[in-house]
Amino acid sequence: MLGTWCLALVASAVAVAHASYHCLPGAVELAERKNLKNPQGESYPLGIWVPDWAAGYAVSAIAHVLIEEMLGYNVVDKGPGPATPDAFYALAGCETPTVINRRGCSDLMSIYSHLSLEGWTTAYQSSWDDVQRDYPATAPLNLGAMGYVGRVSAFLTSKLQEEAYYSEGLTLEYYRSYNVSWTNPSKYFDNITAIDTSRLKRCNETRTQVHAAMQQYWEAQLISEVLFADILDSVG
Ligand SMILES: *[C@@H]1O[C@H](CO)[C@@H](O)[C@H](O)[C@H]1NC(C)=O
Ligand SMILES: *[C@@H]1O[C@H](CO)[C@@H](O)[C@H](O)[C@H]1NC(C)=O
Ligand SMILES: *[C@@H]1O[C@H](CO)[C@@H](O)[C@H](O)[C@H]1NC(C)=O
């Protein structure tokens, strides 16, 4: 009996939600919501470029509801894009923003993606600068931080680090230790067979193909080496 009651309640709640299309009290009615319009008279919903990771979906969904129900604009989700720079190109109006070496940009671009949230921007300054330089008329604006920060890095458990260090003096936290002429760091990691390769991309579909991006990565490594040397100097 109890089970039937619960089911009935859920079903009626769903029916109410569908009839009104509201999440929030005081929402602008569906029929009253506006589209954007460009100078040529073309009309379209506001596009949110959605980043393809959990927090990207979450904040995009919140913005979607707020803009529709509180500001009264029709909203459509665009993308998703697996990397932060995809959003830079999408917002500039490029037609294939997720294709690394062919973003589909031109001088005559119409913009259907207008907003993107959750950019992990630190490593992508050169991509941002490229878009600002090459497409100044349509390049996106940075409206500021989300109110929270995140860091990305490789993660090694301290147990693993200590095992490698105390058994053979191998410092897994330092990238120059990953040199097979000297050591075999792979024995501290899972075999490739443990990875579902259908979830990997081919090298030619990743940023390893972008010279400027790889140069920036390499220089960041050199900077960390210099900083390391400075620290040793000041200690010594
Ligand atoms: C790895 O070590 C060998 C032997 O010392 C050296 O010749 C080579 O340049 C090193 N590789 C890298 C990428 O540093
Ligand atoms: C990974 O596993 C395969 C299949 O079991 C094995 O043939 C290969 O030697 C392993 N590679 C390493 C680096 O352990
Ligand atoms: C990457 O290489 C594979 C295999 O050669 C090819 O099928 C694919 O089209 C390439 N992708 C791009 C984006 O060039």
PDB file of C-alpha atoms and ligand atoms in Angstrom:
ATOM      1  CA  MET A   1       0.000   0.000   0.000  1.00  0.00           C
ATOM      2  CA  LEU A   2       2.753   2.396   1.026  1.00  0.00           C
ATOM      3  CA  GLY A   3       4.586   1.736  -2.227  1.00  0.00           C
ATOM      4  CA  THR A   4       1.567   2.673  -4.315  1.00  0.00           C
ATOM      5  CA  TRP A   5       1.171   5.945  -2.461  1.00  0.00           C
ATOM      6  CA  CYS A   6       4.743   6.948  -3.116  1.00  0.00           C
ATOM      7  CA  LEU A   7       4.498   6.205  -6.808  1.00  0.00           C
ATOM      8  CA  ALA A   8       1.302   8.226  -7.102  1.00  0.00           C
ATOM      9  CA  LEU A   9       2.901  11.214  -5.388  1.00  0.00           C
ATOM     10  CA  VAL A  10       5.936  11.165  -7.645  1.00  0.00           C
ATOM     11  CA  ALA A  11       3.794  10.904 -10.753  1.00  0.00           C
ATOM     12  CA  SER A  12       1.627  13.889  -9.812  1.00  0.00           C
ATOM     13  CA  ALA A  13       4.658  16.021  -8.942  1.00  0.00           C
ATOM     14  CA  VAL A  14       6.129  15.286 -12.369  1.00  0.00           C
ATOM     15  CA  ALA A  15       2.839  16.172 -14.051  1.00  0.00           C
ATOM     16  CA  VAL A  16       2.718  19.551 -12.268  1.00  0.00           C
ATOM     17  CA  ALA A  17       6.294  20.371 -13.214  1.00  0.00           C
ATOM     18  CA  HIS A  18       5.628  19.648 -16.892  1.00  0.00           C
ATOM     19  CA  ALA A  19       2.452  21.679 -16.993  1.00  0.00           C
ATOM     20  CA  SER A  20       4.080  24.883 -15.678  1.00  0.00           C
ATOM     21  CA  TYR A  21       7.717  24.521 -16.939  1.00  0.00           C
ATOM     22  CA  HIS A  22       8.962  26.372 -13.853  1.00  0.00           C
ATOM     23  CA  CYS A  23      11.758  25.685 -11.409  1.00  0.00           C
ATOM     24  CA  LEU A  24      11.492  29.014  -9.581  1.00  0.00           C
ATOM     25  CA  PRO A  25       8.596  31.009  -8.170  1.00  0.00           C
ATOM     26  CA  GLY A  26       7.796  34.149 -10.172  1.00  0.00           C
ATOM     27  CA  ALA A  27       9.269  32.688 -13.390  1.00  0.00           C
ATOM     28  CA  VAL A  28       8.676  34.474 -16.696  1.00  0.00           C
ATOM     29  CA  GLU A  29       6.027  32.451 -18.564  1.00  0.00           C
ATOM     30  CA  LEU A  30       7.182  30.355 -21.517  1.00  0.00           C
ATOM     31  CA  ALA A  31       5.094  32.363 -23.990  1.00  0.00           C
ATOM     32  CA  GLU A  32       6.618  35.632 -22.792  1.00  0.00           C
ATOM     33  CA  ARG A  33      10.251  34.618 -23.177  1.00  0.00           C
ATOM     34  CA  LYS A  34      12.311  36.529 -25.746  1.00  0.00           C
ATOM     35  CA  ASN A  35      14.908  35.554 -28.326  1.00  0.00           C
ATOM     36  CA  LEU A  36      18.082  37.455 -29.173  1.00  0.00           C
ATOM     37  CA  LYS A  37      18.107  39.295 -32.503  1.00  0.00           C
ATOM     38  CA  ASN A  38      21.113  40.296 -34.625  1.00  0.00           C
ATOM     39  CA  PRO A  39      21.356  43.472 -36.812  1.00  0.00           C
ATOM     40  CA  GLN A  40      20.240  41.398 -39.849  1.00  0.00           C
ATOM     41  CA  GLY A  41      16.968  40.634 -38.063  1.00  0.00           C
ATOM     42  CA  GLU A  42      17.782  36.967 -37.429  1.00  0.00           C
ATOM     43  CA  SER A  43      16.278  35.707 -34.184  1.00  0.00           C
ATOM     44  CA  TYR A  44      17.586  32.860 -31.997  1.00  0.00           C
ATOM     45  CA  PRO A  45      17.760  31.718 -28.370  1.00  0.00           C
ATOM     46  CA  LEU A  46      20.688  32.608 -26.130  1.00  0.00           C
ATOM     47  CA  GLY A  47      23.240  29.780 -26.435  1.00  0.00           C
ATOM     48  CA  ILE A  48      25.128  28.415 -23.442  1.00  0.00           C
ATOM     49  CA  TRP A  49      28.302  26.558 -24.456  1.00  0.00           C
ATOM     50  CA  VAL A  50      28.425  23.615 -22.049  1.00  0.00           C
ATOM     51  CA  PRO A  51      31.799  22.220 -20.939  1.00  0.00           C
ATOM     52  CA  ASP A  52      31.821  18.413 -21.003  1.00  0.00           C
ATOM     53  CA  TRP A  53      32.530  17.678 -17.318  1.00  0.00           C
ATOM     54  CA  ALA A  54      30.318  17.336 -14.252  1.00  0.00           C
ATOM     55  CA  ALA A  55      30.759  20.826 -12.768  1.00  0.00           C
ATOM     56  CA  GLY A  56      30.395  22.316 -16.278  1.00  0.00           C
ATOM     57  CA  TYR A  57      26.997  20.656 -16.694  1.00  0.00           C
ATOM     58  CA  ALA A  58      25.916  21.721 -13.199  1.00  0.00           C
ATOM     59  CA  VAL A  59      26.682  25.450 -13.489  1.00  0.00           C
ATOM     60  CA  SER A  60      25.360  25.563 -17.070  1.00  0.00           C
ATOM     61  CA  ALA A  61      22.062  24.048 -15.934  1.00  0.00           C
ATOM     62  CA  ILE A  62      21.754  26.633 -13.146  1.00  0.00           C
ATOM     63  CA  ALA A  63      22.486  29.510 -15.550  1.00  0.00           C
ATOM     64  CA  HIS A  64      20.024  28.028 -18.048  1.00  0.00           C
ATOM     65  CA  VAL A  65      17.175  28.125 -15.523  1.00  0.00           C
ATOM     66  CA  LEU A  66      18.062  31.574 -14.148  1.00  0.00           C
ATOM     67  CA  ILE A  67      18.309  33.197 -17.590  1.00  0.00           C
ATOM     68  CA  GLU A  68      15.069  31.632 -18.819  1.00  0.00           C
ATOM     69  CA  GLU A  69      12.955  32.074 -15.735  1.00  0.00           C
ATOM     70  CA  MET A  70      14.354  35.255 -14.172  1.00  0.00           C
ATOM     71  CA  LEU A  71      15.662  37.212 -17.184  1.00  0.00           C
ATOM     72  CA  GLY A  72      13.010  35.878 -19.590  1.00  0.00           C
ATOM     73  CA  TYR A  73      15.186  34.752 -22.545  1.00  0.00           C
ATOM     74  CA  ASN A  74      14.884  31.478 -24.400  1.00  0.00           C
ATOM     75  CA  VAL A  75      18.039  29.434 -23.835  1.00  0.00           C
ATOM     76  CA  VAL A  76      19.554  26.529 -25.741  1.00  0.00           C
ATOM     77  CA  ASP A  77      22.504  24.354 -24.667  1.00  0.00           C
ATOM     78  CA  LYS A  78      25.385  24.130 -27.168  1.00  0.00           C
ATOM     79  CA  GLY A  79      28.334  21.777 -27.314  1.00  0.00           C
ATOM     80  CA  PRO A  80      29.390  20.051 -25.178  1.00  0.00           C
ATOM     81  CA  GLY A  81      33.118  20.719 -25.516  1.00  0.00           C
ATOM     82  CA  PRO A  82      35.738  18.541 -23.831  1.00  0.00           C
ATOM     83  CA  ALA A  83      38.302  21.335 -23.235  1.00  0.00           C
ATOM     84  CA  THR A  84      38.257  24.920 -22.011  1.00  0.00           C
ATOM     85  CA  PRO A  85      39.645  26.467 -25.251  1.00  0.00           C
ATOM     86  CA  ASP A  86      36.693  24.971 -27.172  1.00  0.00           C
ATOM     87  CA  ALA A  87      34.569  27.576 -25.399  1.00  0.00           C
ATOM     88  CA  PHE A  88      36.852  30.428 -26.560  1.00  0.00           C
ATOM     89  CA  TYR A  89      36.323  29.398 -30.196  1.00  0.00           C
ATOM     90  CA  ALA A  90      32.634  28.623 -29.797  1.00  0.00           C
ATOM     91  CA  LEU A  91      31.969  32.054 -28.280  1.00  0.00           C
ATOM     92  CA  ALA A  92      33.927  33.725 -31.098  1.00  0.00           C
ATOM     93  CA  GLY A  93      31.507  32.073 -33.538  1.00  0.00           C
ATOM     94  CA  CYS A  94      33.749  29.377 -35.024  1.00  0.00           C
ATOM     95  CA  GLU A  95      31.719  26.575 -36.574  1.00  0.00           C
ATOM     96  CA  THR A  96      33.691  23.516 -35.405  1.00  0.00           C
ATOM     97  CA  PRO A  97      35.110  24.729 -32.077  1.00  0.00           C
ATOM     98  CA  THR A  98      36.032  21.261 -30.790  1.00  0.00           C
ATOM     99  CA  VAL A  99      38.236  20.297 -33.764  1.00  0.00           C
ATOM    100  CA  ILE A 100      41.759  21.152 -32.563  1.00  0.00           C
ATOM    101  CA  ASN A 101      43.419  21.993 -35.876  1.00  0.00           C
ATOM    102  CA  ARG A 102      40.363  23.226 -37.781  1.00  0.00           C
ATOM    103  CA  ARG A 103      38.057  25.309 -35.580  1.00  0.00           C
ATOM    104  CA  GLY A 104      36.011  26.593 -38.518  1.00  0.00           C
ATOM    105  CA  CYS A 105      36.643  30.282 -37.890  1.00  0.00           C
ATOM    106  CA  SER A 106      36.265  33.029 -40.494  1.00  0.00           C
ATOM    107  CA  ASP A 107      35.759  36.774 -40.732  1.00  0.00           C
ATOM    108  CA  LEU A 108      32.013  36.378 -41.232  1.00  0.00           C
ATOM    109  CA  MET A 109      30.852  34.463 -38.214  1.00  0.00           C
ATOM    110  CA  SER A 110      27.393  34.396 -36.674  1.00  0.00           C
ATOM    111  CA  ILE A 111      27.422  33.729 -32.967  1.00  0.00           C
ATOM    112  CA  TYR A 112      25.026  31.161 -31.527  1.00  0.00           C
ATOM    113  CA  SER A 113      26.975  30.373 -28.346  1.00  0.00           C
ATOM    114  CA  HIS A 114      26.967  33.444 -26.112  1.00  0.00           C
ATOM    115  CA  LEU A 115      27.978  32.351 -22.668  1.00  0.00           C
ATOM    116  CA  SER A 116      30.163  29.694 -21.089  1.00  0.00           C
ATOM    117  CA  LEU A 117      30.887  28.978 -17.433  1.00  0.00           C
ATOM    118  CA  GLU A 118      33.545  26.891 -15.646  1.00  0.00           C
ATOM    119  CA  GLY A 119      36.665  27.686 -17.688  1.00  0.00           C
ATOM    120  CA  TRP A 120      39.909  26.135 -16.431  1.00  0.00           C
ATOM    121  CA  THR A 121      41.885  28.978 -17.927  1.00  0.00           C
ATOM    122  CA  THR A 122      45.352  28.906 -16.347  1.00  0.00           C
ATOM    123  CA  ALA A 123      47.075  26.787 -18.987  1.00  0.00           C
ATOM    124  CA  TYR A 124      45.255  28.317 -21.934  1.00  0.00           C
ATOM    125  CA  GLN A 125      46.478  31.925 -22.029  1.00  0.00           C
ATOM    126  CA  SER A 126      48.005  31.444 -25.514  1.00  0.00           C
ATOM    127  CA  SER A 127      44.706  30.108 -26.947  1.00  0.00           C
ATOM    128  CA  TRP A 128      42.819  33.027 -25.397  1.00  0.00           C
ATOM    129  CA  ASP A 129      45.346  35.507 -26.837  1.00  0.00           C
ATOM    130  CA  ASP A 130      45.087  33.865 -30.298  1.00  0.00           C
ATOM    131  CA  VAL A 131      41.308  34.275 -30.359  1.00  0.00           C
ATOM    132  CA  GLN A 132      41.514  37.903 -29.165  1.00  0.00           C
ATOM    133  CA  ARG A 133      44.130  38.708 -31.831  1.00  0.00           C
ATOM    134  CA  ASP A 134      42.605  36.803 -34.760  1.00  0.00           C
ATOM    135  CA  TYR A 135      38.891  37.561 -34.249  1.00  0.00           C
ATOM    136  CA  PRO A 136      38.759  40.887 -32.396  1.00  0.00           C
ATOM    137  CA  ALA A 137      35.221  41.671 -33.579  1.00  0.00           C
ATOM    138  CA  THR A 138      33.663  38.562 -32.046  1.00  0.00           C
ATOM    139  CA  ALA A 139      36.206  37.363 -29.450  1.00  0.00           C
ATOM    140  CA  PRO A 140      34.653  36.603 -26.034  1.00  0.00           C
ATOM    141  CA  LEU A 141      34.957  38.834 -22.980  1.00  0.00           C
ATOM    142  CA  ASN A 142      36.149  37.510 -19.644  1.00  0.00           C
ATOM    143  CA  LEU A 143      33.512  38.497 -17.121  1.00  0.00           C
ATOM    144  CA  GLY A 144      35.535  37.360 -14.135  1.00  0.00           C
ATOM    145  CA  ALA A 145      35.923  34.440 -11.788  1.00  0.00           C
ATOM    146  CA  MET A 146      33.160  31.999 -10.825  1.00  0.00           C
ATOM    147  CA  GLY A 147      33.750  32.598  -7.125  1.00  0.00           C
ATOM    148  CA  TYR A 148      35.692  29.393  -6.618  1.00  0.00           C
ATOM    149  CA  VAL A 149      39.067  28.194  -7.858  1.00  0.00           C
ATOM    150  CA  GLY A 150      40.396  24.778  -8.780  1.00  0.00           C
ATOM    151  CA  ARG A 151      43.781  23.321  -9.546  1.00  0.00           C
ATOM    152  CA  VAL A 152      44.667  20.524 -11.948  1.00  0.00           C
ATOM    153  CA  SER A 153      47.655  18.312 -11.486  1.00  0.00           C
ATOM    154  CA  ALA A 154      48.890  14.768 -11.668  1.00  0.00           C
ATOM    155  CA  PHE A 155      48.133  12.839  -8.488  1.00  0.00           C
ATOM    156  CA  LEU A 156      50.350  10.251  -6.904  1.00  0.00           C
ATOM    157  CA  THR A 157      49.617   8.681  -3.556  1.00  0.00           C
ATOM    158  CA  SER A 158      52.318   9.307  -0.962  1.00  0.00           C
ATOM    159  CA  LYS A 159      52.492   5.544  -0.405  1.00  0.00           C
ATOM    160  CA  LEU A 160      53.570   5.054  -4.027  1.00  0.00           C
ATOM    161  CA  GLN A 161      55.985   7.985  -3.882  1.00  0.00           C
ATOM    162  CA  GLU A 162      57.636   6.632  -0.755  1.00  0.00           C
ATOM    163  CA  GLU A 163      57.834   3.103  -2.103  1.00  0.00           C
ATOM    164  CA  ALA A 164      59.740   4.306  -5.188  1.00  0.00           C
ATOM    165  CA  TYR A 165      61.995   6.621  -3.206  1.00  0.00           C
ATOM    166  CA  TYR A 166      62.955   4.282  -0.381  1.00  0.00           C
ATOM    167  CA  SER A 167      63.417   1.211  -2.562  1.00  0.00           C
ATOM    168  CA  GLU A 168      65.488   2.769  -5.372  1.00  0.00           C
ATOM    169  CA  GLY A 169      65.860   6.539  -4.869  1.00  0.00           C
ATOM    170  CA  LEU A 170      63.333   7.297  -7.594  1.00  0.00           C
ATOM    171  CA  THR A 171      61.509  10.636  -7.195  1.00  0.00           C
ATOM    172  CA  LEU A 172      58.180  10.131  -8.937  1.00  0.00           C
ATOM    173  CA  GLU A 173      57.140  13.732  -8.156  1.00  0.00           C
ATOM    174  CA  TYR A 174      59.866  15.057 -10.446  1.00  0.00           C
ATOM    175  CA  TYR A 175      59.278  14.727 -14.178  1.00  0.00           C
ATOM    176  CA  ARG A 176      62.918  14.180 -15.145  1.00  0.00           C
ATOM    177  CA  SER A 177      62.862  10.896 -13.225  1.00  0.00           C
ATOM    178  CA  TYR A 178      60.618   9.490 -15.928  1.00  0.00           C
ATOM    179  CA  ASN A 179      63.509   8.421 -18.121  1.00  0.00           C
ATOM    180  CA  VAL A 180      63.677   4.778 -19.161  1.00  0.00           C
ATOM    181  CA  SER A 181      67.424   5.038 -19.771  1.00  0.00           C
ATOM    182  CA  TRP A 182      67.820   5.113 -15.981  1.00  0.00           C
ATOM    183  CA  THR A 183      64.777   3.658 -14.336  1.00  0.00           C
ATOM    184  CA  ASN A 184      61.504   1.892 -14.994  1.00  0.00           C
ATOM    185  CA  PRO A 185      58.809   4.075 -13.397  1.00  0.00           C
ATOM    186  CA  SER A 186      56.062   2.124 -15.195  1.00  0.00           C
ATOM    187  CA  LYS A 187      56.265  -0.619 -12.576  1.00  0.00           C
ATOM    188  CA  TYR A 188      54.630   1.779 -10.065  1.00  0.00           C
ATOM    189  CA  PHE A 189      51.621   2.293 -12.330  1.00  0.00           C
ATOM    190  CA  ASP A 190      48.823   0.194 -13.739  1.00  0.00           C
ATOM    191  CA  ASN A 191      49.418  -1.686 -16.943  1.00  0.00           C
ATOM    192  CA  ILE A 192      47.932  -0.078 -20.071  1.00  0.00           C
ATOM    193  CA  THR A 193      45.568  -3.057 -20.193  1.00  0.00           C
ATOM    194  CA  ALA A 194      43.870  -1.611 -17.053  1.00  0.00           C
ATOM    195  CA  ILE A 195      42.716   1.405 -19.075  1.00  0.00           C
ATOM    196  CA  ASP A 196      39.590   1.435 -21.200  1.00  0.00           C
ATOM    197  CA  THR A 197      41.216   2.732 -24.383  1.00  0.00           C
ATOM    198  CA  SER A 198      37.846   3.524 -25.937  1.00  0.00           C
ATOM    199  CA  ARG A 199      37.850   6.508 -23.554  1.00  0.00           C
ATOM    200  CA  LEU A 200      41.178   7.814 -24.904  1.00  0.00           C
ATOM    201  CA  LYS A 201      41.665  10.122 -27.846  1.00  0.00           C
ATOM    202  CA  ARG A 202      44.143   9.680 -30.643  1.00  0.00           C
ATOM    203  CA  CYS A 203      47.203  11.952 -30.333  1.00  0.00           C
ATOM    204  CA  ASN A 204      46.203  13.741 -33.529  1.00  0.00           C
ATOM    205  CA  GLU A 205      42.938  14.767 -31.879  1.00  0.00           C
ATOM    206  CA  THR A 206      44.507  16.409 -28.826  1.00  0.00           C
ATOM    207  CA  ARG A 207      46.416  19.558 -27.969  1.00  0.00           C
ATOM    208  CA  THR A 208      49.718  17.691 -28.276  1.00  0.00           C
ATOM    209  CA  GLN A 209      49.389  18.818 -31.907  1.00  0.00           C
ATOM    210  CA  VAL A 210      49.367  22.526 -31.039  1.00  0.00           C
ATOM    211  CA  HIS A 211      52.906  23.877 -31.093  1.00  0.00           C
ATOM    212  CA  ALA A 212      52.232  26.961 -28.939  1.00  0.00           C
ATOM    213  CA  ALA A 213      50.411  24.917 -26.325  1.00  0.00           C
ATOM    214  CA  MET A 214      53.233  22.388 -26.039  1.00  0.00           C
ATOM    215  CA  GLN A 215      55.836  25.158 -25.915  1.00  0.00           C
ATOM    216  CA  GLN A 216      53.959  26.769 -23.026  1.00  0.00           C
ATOM    217  CA  TYR A 217      53.797  23.428 -21.233  1.00  0.00           C
ATOM    218  CA  TRP A 218      57.521  22.871 -21.695  1.00  0.00           C
ATOM    219  CA  GLU A 219      58.375  26.390 -20.506  1.00  0.00           C
ATOM    220  CA  ALA A 220      56.213  25.899 -17.416  1.00  0.00           C
ATOM    221  CA  GLN A 221      58.296  22.801 -16.634  1.00  0.00           C
ATOM    222  CA  LEU A 222      61.506  24.810 -17.062  1.00  0.00           C
ATOM    223  CA  ILE A 223      60.170  27.524 -14.751  1.00  0.00           C
ATOM    224  CA  SER A 224      59.385  24.951 -12.086  1.00  0.00           C
ATOM    225  CA  GLU A 225      62.928  23.638 -12.460  1.00  0.00           C
ATOM    226  CA  VAL A 226      64.376  27.150 -12.036  1.00  0.00           C
ATOM    227  CA  LEU A 227      62.182  27.729  -8.986  1.00  0.00           C
ATOM    228  CA  PHE A 228      63.370  24.418  -7.580  1.00  0.00           C
ATOM    229  CA  ALA A 229      67.000  25.479  -8.133  1.00  0.00           C
ATOM    230  CA  ASP A 230      66.296  28.846  -6.448  1.00  0.00           C
ATOM    231  CA  ILE A 231      64.841  27.114  -3.428  1.00  0.00           C
ATOM    232  CA  LEU A 232      67.899  24.880  -3.181  1.00  0.00           C
ATOM    233  CA  ASP A 233      70.168  27.960  -3.468  1.00  0.00           C
ATOM    234  CA  SER A 234      68.356  29.758  -0.685  1.00  0.00           C
ATOM    235  CA  VAL A 235      68.438  26.676   1.510  1.00  0.00           C
ATOM    236  CA  GLY A 236      72.079  26.027   0.705  1.00  0.00           C
TER     237      GLY A 236
HETATM  238  C1  LIG B   1      67.443  10.247 -20.391  1.00  0.00           C
HETATM  239  O1  LIG B   1      68.701   9.840 -19.941  1.00  0.00           O
HETATM  240  C2  LIG B   1      69.678   9.673 -20.964  1.00  0.00           C
HETATM  241  C3  LIG B   1      70.927   9.077 -20.344  1.00  0.00           C
HETATM  242  O2  LIG B   1      71.486   9.976 -19.420  1.00  0.00           O
HETATM  243  C4  LIG B   1      69.910  11.003 -21.643  1.00  0.00           C
HETATM  244  O3  LIG B   1      70.829  10.839 -22.714  1.00  0.00           O
HETATM  245  C5  LIG B   1      68.589  11.515 -22.199  1.00  0.00           C
HETATM  246  O4  LIG B   1      68.781  12.818 -22.737  1.00  0.00           O
HETATM  247  C6  LIG B   1      67.562  11.586 -21.085  1.00  0.00           C
HETATM  248  N1  LIG B   1      66.281  11.949 -21.683  1.00  0.00           N
HETATM  249  C7  LIG B   1      65.640  13.084 -21.380  1.00  0.00           C
HETATM  250  C8  LIG B   1      64.330  13.338 -22.086  1.00  0.00           C
HETATM  251  O5  LIG B   1      66.081  13.901 -20.584  1.00  0.00           O
HETATM  252  C1  LIG B   2      50.716  -5.634 -19.426  1.00  0.00           C
HETATM  253  O1  LIG B   2      49.849  -6.755 -19.489  1.00  0.00           O
HETATM  254  C2  LIG B   2      50.082  -7.568 -20.635  1.00  0.00           C
HETATM  255  C3  LIG B   2      48.992  -8.622 -20.671  1.00  0.00           C
HETATM  256  O2  LIG B   2      48.837  -9.240 -19.417  1.00  0.00           O
HETATM  257  C4  LIG B   2      51.487  -8.165 -20.566  1.00  0.00           C
HETATM  258  O3  LIG B   2      51.750  -8.970 -21.706  1.00  0.00           O
HETATM  259  C5  LIG B   2      52.486  -7.003 -20.535  1.00  0.00           C
HETATM  260  O4  LIG B   2      53.806  -7.509 -20.351  1.00  0.00           O
HETATM  261  C6  LIG B   2      52.168  -6.058 -19.368  1.00  0.00           C
HETATM  262  N1  LIG B   2      53.031  -4.895 -19.478  1.00  0.00           N
HETATM  263  C7  LIG B   2      53.724  -4.438 -18.455  1.00  0.00           C
HETATM  264  C8  LIG B   2      54.532  -3.180 -18.718  1.00  0.00           C
HETATM  265  O5  LIG B   2      53.692  -4.940 -17.338  1.00  0.00           O
HETATM  266  C1  LIG B   3      43.821  10.811 -36.680  1.00  0.00           C
HETATM  267  O1  LIG B   3      44.410   9.657 -37.189  1.00  0.00           O
HETATM  268  C2  LIG B   3      43.501   8.594 -37.518  1.00  0.00           C
HETATM  269  C3  LIG B   3      44.310   7.358 -37.928  1.00  0.00           C
HETATM  270  O2  LIG B   3      45.310   7.695 -38.828  1.00  0.00           O
HETATM  271  C4  LIG B   3      42.549   9.086 -38.596  1.00  0.00           C
HETATM  272  O3  LIG B   3      41.621   8.092 -38.917  1.00  0.00           O
HETATM  273  C5  LIG B   3      41.817  10.331 -38.082  1.00  0.00           C
HETATM  274  O4  LIG B   3      40.995  10.861 -39.090  1.00  0.00           O
HETATM  275  C6  LIG B   3      42.815  11.396 -37.642  1.00  0.00           C
HETATM  276  N1  LIG B   3      42.091  12.493 -37.013  1.00  0.00           N
HETATM  277  C7  LIG B   3      42.328  13.777 -37.331  1.00  0.00           C
HETATM  278  C8  LIG B   3      41.524  14.807 -36.590  1.00  0.00           C
HETATM  279  O5  LIG B   3      43.132  14.133 -38.178  1.00  0.00           O
END
